[in-house]
mmCIF file of C-alpha atoms in Angstrom:
data_model
loop_
_atom_site.group_PDB
_atom_site.id
_atom_site.type_symbol
_atom_site.label_atom_id
_atom_site.label_comp_id
_atom_site.label_asym_id
_atom_site.label_seq_id
_atom_site.Cartn_x
_atom_site.Cartn_y
_atom_site.Cartn_z
ATOM 1 C CA UNK A 951 0.000 0.000 0.000
ATOM 2 C CA UNK A 952 1.387 3.415 -0.927
ATOM 3 C CA UNK A 953 2.093 5.970 1.760
ATOM 4 C CA UNK A 954 -0.675 8.563 1.685
ATOM 5 C CA UNK A 955 1.824 11.290 2.581
ATOM 6 C CA UNK A 956 2.989 13.253 -0.430
ATOM 7 C CA UNK A 957 6.704 12.788 -1.094
ATOM 8 C CA UNK A 958 8.608 15.949 -1.929
ATOM 9 C CA UNK A 959 10.802 16.102 -5.001
ATOM 10 C CA UNK A 960 14.511 15.725 -4.348
ATOM 11 C CA UNK A 961 16.987 18.254 -5.744
ATOM 12 C CA UNK A 962 20.726 18.430 -6.267
ATOM 13 C CA UNK A 963 22.911 21.440 -7.047
ATOM 14 C CA UNK A 964 26.364 20.868 -8.567
ATOM 15 C CA UNK A 965 28.701 23.864 -8.392
ATOM 16 C CA UNK A 966 28.347 26.346 -5.551
ATOM 17 C CA UNK A 967 29.477 29.621 -7.056
ATOM 18 C CA UNK A 968 27.101 32.575 -6.884
ATOM 19 C CA UNK A 969 24.448 31.067 -9.175
ATOM 20 C CA UNK A 970 24.580 27.594 -7.615
ATOM 21 C CA UNK A 971 24.628 28.897 -4.047
ATOM 22 C CA UNK A 972 21.637 31.160 -4.730
ATOM 23 C CA UNK A 973 19.738 28.271 -6.338
ATOM 24 C CA UNK A 974 20.446 26.093 -3.299
ATOM 25 C CA UNK A 975 19.253 28.841 -0.964
ATOM 26 C CA UNK A 976 16.014 29.438 -2.882
ATOM 27 C CA UNK A 977 15.208 25.711 -2.877
ATOM 28 C CA UNK A 978 15.951 25.551 0.852
ATOM 29 C CA UNK A 979 13.764 28.614 1.518
ATOM 30 C CA UNK A 980 10.956 26.874 -0.376
ATOM 31 C CA UNK A 981 11.173 24.015 2.114
ATOM 32 C CA UNK A 982 13.041 21.382 0.099
ATOM 33 C CA UNK A 983 15.858 19.186 1.347
ATOM 34 C CA UNK A 984 18.647 19.245 -1.224
ATOM 35 C CA UNK A 985 22.081 17.804 -1.882
ATOM 36 C CA UNK A 986 24.677 20.465 -2.763
ATOM 37 C CA UNK A 987 28.177 19.586 -3.971
ATOM 38 C CA UNK A 988 31.330 21.328 -5.157
ATOM 39 C CA UNK A 989 34.990 20.323 -5.348
ATOM 40 C CA UNK A 990 35.959 23.515 -3.477
ATOM 41 C CA UNK A 991 35.926 23.062 0.317
ATOM 42 C CA UNK A 992 35.500 26.773 1.026
ATOM 43 C CA UNK A 993 32.406 27.069 -1.177
ATOM 44 C CA UNK A 994 30.878 23.990 0.440
ATOM 45 C CA UNK A 995 31.548 25.430 3.899
ATOM 46 C CA UNK A 996 29.833 28.709 2.943
ATOM 47 C CA UNK A 997 26.702 26.985 1.618
ATOM 48 C CA UNK A 998 26.610 24.565 4.569
ATOM 49 C CA UNK A 999 25.476 27.523 6.683
ATOM 50 C CA UNK A 1000 21.994 27.269 5.127
ATOM 51 C CA UNK A 1001 21.933 23.848 3.393
ATOM 52 C CA UNK A 1002 22.095 20.764 5.604
ATOM 53 C CA UNK A 1003 23.459 18.271 3.078
ATOM 54 C CA UNK A 1004 26.625 19.744 1.513
ATOM 55 C CA UNK A 1005 29.464 17.552 0.246
ATOM 56 C CA UNK A 1006 32.929 18.183 -1.192
ATOM 57 C CA UNK A 1007 32.803 16.036 -4.343
ATOM 58 C CA UNK A 1008 33.770 15.960 -8.030
ATOM 59 C CA UNK A 1009 30.714 15.602 -10.275
ATOM 60 C CA UNK A 1010 32.894 14.764 -13.281
ATOM 61 C CA UNK A 1011 33.575 11.344 -11.702
ATOM 62 C CA UNK A 1012 30.741 8.874 -12.311
ATOM 63 C CA UNK A 1013 31.693 6.665 -9.351
ATOM 64 C CA UNK A 1014 31.529 9.664 -6.989
ATOM 65 C CA UNK A 1015 27.965 10.443 -8.043
ATOM 66 C CA UNK A 1016 27.046 6.767 -7.705
ATOM 67 C CA UNK A 1017 28.385 6.724 -4.141
ATOM 68 C CA UNK A 1018 26.269 9.782 -3.334
ATOM 69 C CA UNK A 1019 23.120 7.942 -4.503
ATOM 70 C CA UNK A 1020 22.405 10.484 -7.220
ATOM 71 C CA UNK A 1021 20.257 8.020 -9.179
ATOM 72 C CA UNK A 1022 17.465 8.722 -6.676
ATOM 73 C CA UNK A 1023 17.494 12.494 -7.338
ATOM 74 C CA UNK A 1024 14.468 13.906 -9.177
ATOM 75 C CA UNK A 1025 16.051 17.105 -10.467
ATOM 76 C CA UNK A 1026 19.711 18.111 -10.688
ATOM 77 C CA UNK A 1027 21.047 21.593 -11.448
ATOM 78 C CA UNK A 1028 24.526 21.770 -13.004
ATOM 79 C CA UNK A 1029 25.683 25.242 -11.986
ATOM 80 C CA UNK A 1030 29.417 24.815 -12.553
ATOM 81 C CA UNK A 1031 29.572 27.815 -14.859
ATOM 82 C CA UNK A 1032 32.676 28.752 -16.803
ATOM 83 C CA UNK A 1033 34.226 25.241 -16.987
ATOM 84 C CA UNK A 1034 32.558 23.832 -20.116
ATOM 85 C CA UNK A 1035 34.281 20.439 -19.926
ATOM 86 C CA UNK A 1036 33.291 19.882 -16.286
ATOM 87 C CA UNK A 1037 29.694 20.873 -17.036
ATOM 88 C CA UNK A 1038 29.519 18.449 -19.968
ATOM 89 C CA UNK A 1039 30.953 15.561 -17.931
ATOM 90 C CA UNK A 1040 28.583 16.250 -15.047
ATOM 91 C CA UNK A 1041 25.599 16.357 -17.432
ATOM 92 C CA UNK A 1042 26.600 13.086 -19.113
ATOM 93 C CA UNK A 1043 27.132 11.389 -15.732
ATOM 94 C CA UNK A 1044 23.715 12.488 -14.492
ATOM 95 C CA UNK A 1045 22.093 11.163 -17.671
ATOM 96 C CA UNK A 1046 23.929 7.834 -17.272
ATOM 97 C CA UNK A 1047 22.499 7.591 -13.758
ATOM 98 C CA UNK A 1048 18.982 8.283 -15.104
ATOM 99 C CA UNK A 1049 18.351 11.468 -13.147
ATOM 100 C CA UNK A 1050 14.886 12.479 -14.320
ATOM 101 C CA UNK A 1051 15.470 16.208 -14.896
ATOM 102 C CA UNK A 1052 18.757 18.008 -15.447
ATOM 103 C CA UNK A 1053 19.050 21.790 -15.706
ATOM 104 C CA UNK A 1054 22.398 23.235 -16.794
ATOM 105 C CA UNK A 1055 23.827 26.722 -16.481
ATOM 106 C CA UNK A 1056 25.310 28.024 -19.744
ATOM 107 C CA UNK A 1057 27.454 31.091 -20.391
ATOM 108 C CA UNK A 1058 26.152 31.805 -23.883
ATOM 109 C CA UNK A 1059 23.915 30.560 -26.708
ATOM 110 C CA UNK A 1060 26.689 28.403 -28.180
ATOM 111 C CA UNK A 1061 27.120 26.483 -24.931
ATOM 112 C CA UNK A 1062 23.344 26.299 -24.578
ATOM 113 C CA UNK A 1063 23.122 24.463 -27.908
ATOM 114 C CA UNK A 1064 25.840 22.010 -26.829
ATOM 115 C CA UNK A 1065 24.072 21.158 -23.576
ATOM 116 C CA UNK A 1066 20.732 20.800 -25.343
ATOM 117 C CA UNK A 1067 22.199 18.390 -27.889
ATOM 118 C CA UNK A 1068 23.750 16.354 -25.047
ATOM 119 C CA UNK A 1069 20.355 15.835 -23.438
ATOM 120 C CA UNK A 1070 19.902 18.655 -20.919
ATOM 121 C CA UNK A 1071 16.215 19.067 -20.074
ATOM 122 C CA UNK A 1072 16.639 22.795 -19.443
ATOM 123 C CA UNK A 1073 19.477 25.237 -20.113
ATOM 124 C CA UNK A 1074 19.683 28.535 -18.240
ATOM 125 C CA UNK A 1075 21.752 31.579 -19.153
ATOM 126 C CA UNK A 1076 21.736 33.496 -15.823
ATOM 127 C CA UNK A 1077 22.195 36.934 -17.353
ATOM 128 C CA UNK A 1078 19.119 36.425 -19.556
ATOM 129 C CA UNK A 1079 17.083 35.068 -16.651
ATOM 130 C CA UNK A 1080 18.136 38.000 -14.458
ATOM 131 C CA UNK A 1081 17.044 40.466 -17.131
ATOM 132 C CA UNK A 1082 13.626 38.839 -17.417
ATOM 133 C CA UNK A 1083 13.271 38.787 -13.622
ATOM 134 C CA UNK A 1084 14.209 42.445 -13.296
ATOM 135 C CA UNK A 1085 11.817 43.490 -16.060
ATOM 136 C CA UNK A 1086 8.929 41.697 -14.369
ATOM 137 C CA UNK A 1087 9.729 43.189 -10.965
ATOM 138 C CA UNK A 1088 10.089 46.813 -12.052
ATOM 139 C CA UNK A 1089 6.877 46.767 -14.080
ATOM 140 C CA UNK A 1090 4.768 45.452 -11.189
ATOM 141 C CA UNK A 1091 4.141 46.754 -7.674
ATOM 142 C CA UNK A 1092 3.048 43.255 -6.636
ATOM 143 C CA UNK A 1093 5.764 40.925 -8.015
ATOM 144 C CA UNK A 1094 8.790 40.796 -5.687
ATOM 145 C CA UNK A 1095 10.751 37.960 -7.316
ATOM 146 C CA UNK A 1096 10.473 36.131 -10.622
ATOM 147 C CA UNK A 1097 12.139 32.850 -11.648
ATOM 148 C CA UNK A 1098 11.475 31.497 -15.164
ATOM 149 C CA UNK A 1099 11.476 27.687 -14.971
ATOM 150 C CA UNK A 1100 10.409 26.662 -18.491
ATOM 151 C CA UNK A 1101 9.026 28.224 -21.643
ATOM 152 C CA UNK A 1102 5.948 30.155 -20.500
ATOM 153 C CA UNK A 1103 6.152 29.042 -16.841
ATOM 154 C CA UNK A 1104 7.584 30.744 -13.774
ATOM 155 C CA UNK A 1105 7.862 30.803 -10.004
ATOM 156 C CA UNK A 1106 7.044 34.232 -8.579
ATOM 157 C CA UNK A 1107 6.903 35.823 -5.147
ATOM 158 C CA UNK A 1108 4.092 38.350 -4.770
ATOM 159 C CA UNK A 1109 2.716 40.577 -2.039
ATOM 160 C CA UNK A 1110 -1.004 40.541 -1.256
ATOM 161 C CA UNK A 1111 -2.595 43.964 -1.780
ATOM 162 C CA UNK A 1112 -3.984 46.135 1.038
ATOM 163 C CA UNK A 1113 -7.548 45.881 -0.284
ATOM 164 C CA UNK A 1114 -7.587 42.086 -0.499
ATOM 165 C CA UNK A 1115 -10.382 40.474 1.538
ATOM 166 C CA UNK A 1116 -8.829 37.786 3.817
ATOM 167 C CA UNK A 1117 -9.741 34.202 3.014
ATOM 168 C CA UNK A 1118 -8.346 30.713 3.432
ATOM 169 C CA UNK A 1119 -6.229 28.764 0.948
ATOM 170 C CA UNK A 1120 -9.146 26.366 0.530
ATOM 171 C CA UNK A 1121 -11.484 29.283 -0.088
ATOM 172 C CA UNK A 1122 -9.251 30.659 -2.820
ATOM 173 C CA UNK A 1123 -9.089 27.247 -4.537
ATOM 174 C CA UNK A 1124 -6.349 28.577 -6.821
ATOM 175 C CA UNK A 1125 -5.709 25.232 -8.532
ATOM 176 C CA UNK A 1126 -9.241 25.243 -9.959
ATOM 177 C CA UNK A 1127 -9.880 28.979 -10.283
ATOM 178 C CA UNK A 1128 -6.477 30.087 -11.606
ATOM 179 C CA UNK A 1129 -4.636 26.875 -12.575
ATOM 180 C CA UNK A 1130 -1.669 27.724 -10.321
ATOM 181 C CA UNK A 1131 -0.198 26.385 -7.080
ATOM 182 C CA UNK A 1132 0.838 28.255 -3.932
ATOM 183 C CA UNK A 1133 4.195 26.801 -2.870
ATOM 184 C CA UNK A 1134 4.766 28.873 0.231
ATOM 185 C CA UNK A 1135 3.638 31.782 2.419
ATOM 186 C CA UNK A 1136 5.692 34.455 4.182
ATOM 187 C CA UNK A 1137 3.948 35.988 7.198
ATOM 188 C CA UNK A 1138 6.073 38.612 8.976
ATOM 189 C CA UNK A 1139 9.165 37.148 7.234
ATOM 190 C CA UNK A 1140 8.396 33.637 8.559
ATOM 191 C CA UNK A 1141 8.107 31.062 5.744
ATOM 192 C CA UNK A 1142 5.736 28.091 5.847
ATOM 193 C CA UNK A 1143 4.349 25.454 3.497
ATOM 194 C CA UNK A 1144 0.668 26.339 2.972
ATOM 195 C CA UNK A 1145 -2.198 24.331 4.454
ATOM 196 C CA UNK A 1146 -5.778 24.509 3.276
ATOM 197 C CA UNK A 1147 -6.923 26.215 6.494
ATOM 198 C CA UNK A 1148 -4.242 28.945 6.378
ATOM 199 C CA UNK A 1149 -5.611 32.449 6.036
ATOM 200 C CA UNK A 1150 -4.275 34.796 3.352
ATOM 201 C CA UNK A 1151 -4.173 38.416 4.528
ATOM 202 C CA UNK A 1152 -3.087 41.751 3.044
ATOM 203 C CA UNK A 1153 0.686 42.108 3.278
ATOM 204 C CA UNK A 1154 1.377 38.359 3.114
ATOM 205 C CA UNK A 1155 3.899 37.258 0.501
ATOM 206 C CA UNK A 1156 3.067 34.194 -1.587
ATOM 207 C CA UNK A 1157 5.332 31.970 -3.667
ATOM 208 C CA UNK A 1158 3.423 30.810 -6.767
ATOM 209 C CA UNK A 1159 4.111 28.490 -9.677
ATOM 210 C CA UNK A 1160 2.194 28.321 -12.923
ATOM 211 C CA UNK A 1161 1.928 29.475 -16.499
ATOM 212 C CA UNK A 1162 2.817 33.155 -16.770
ATOM 213 C CA UNK A 1163 -0.647 34.075 -18.051
ATOM 214 C CA UNK A 1164 -2.306 32.302 -15.103
ATOM 215 C CA UNK A 1165 0.150 33.804 -12.597
ATOM 216 C CA UNK A 1166 -0.624 37.272 -13.946
ATOM 217 C CA UNK A 1167 -4.387 36.733 -13.581
ATOM 218 C CA UNK A 1168 -3.903 35.774 -9.940
ATOM 219 C CA UNK A 1169 -1.598 38.755 -9.344
ATOM 220 C CA UNK A 1170 -4.335 41.065 -10.639
ATOM 221 C CA UNK A 1171 -6.830 39.335 -8.355
ATOM 222 C CA UNK A 1172 -4.811 39.775 -5.151
ATOM 223 C CA UNK A 1173 -3.756 43.333 -6.005
#
């Protein structure tokens, strides 16, 4: 008989420079347990301050990833950055171990094409993503953060408007009414995973995921 408790997706971040460390922190803030690795002890020590499972390891070595049990990871992020060869080897190793989803950081469109041809499920150019995020934030008084996750889909953090009439998560029924999901709630800077009975009030900050069109409809609603 299957456990009725919902099992959270498991994540892994390879490469703990600025992009990788920030990705690990966002995933941790969203309530996920993740595995973070880098071959630099100092970077691992820095990230270990906010990520419980940090390991000094070389992702270009297949046997190292096998020992870490990476085959059970749902989604891996290769955030190595400027070392193209290391990124390629890490991607190929993850694919050999049948990791379901692999996102790879690329420095430019040429590298993006290489990673795509080698089987990456998603390729991210951080500078492009940052530009899109900034554009969305500065054109909206409600959107605080914006993370594109796939073509036409994003994770956003929004603030509930002052005129919003308080109601529960169940009462909003966002999955049916807006085709989005609420991943988390910040109340007075305290983050929690939402429950159906939780009340949404003006000033609360919500973390949402959905198609951009659906997210925007909900943002208009809570504004």
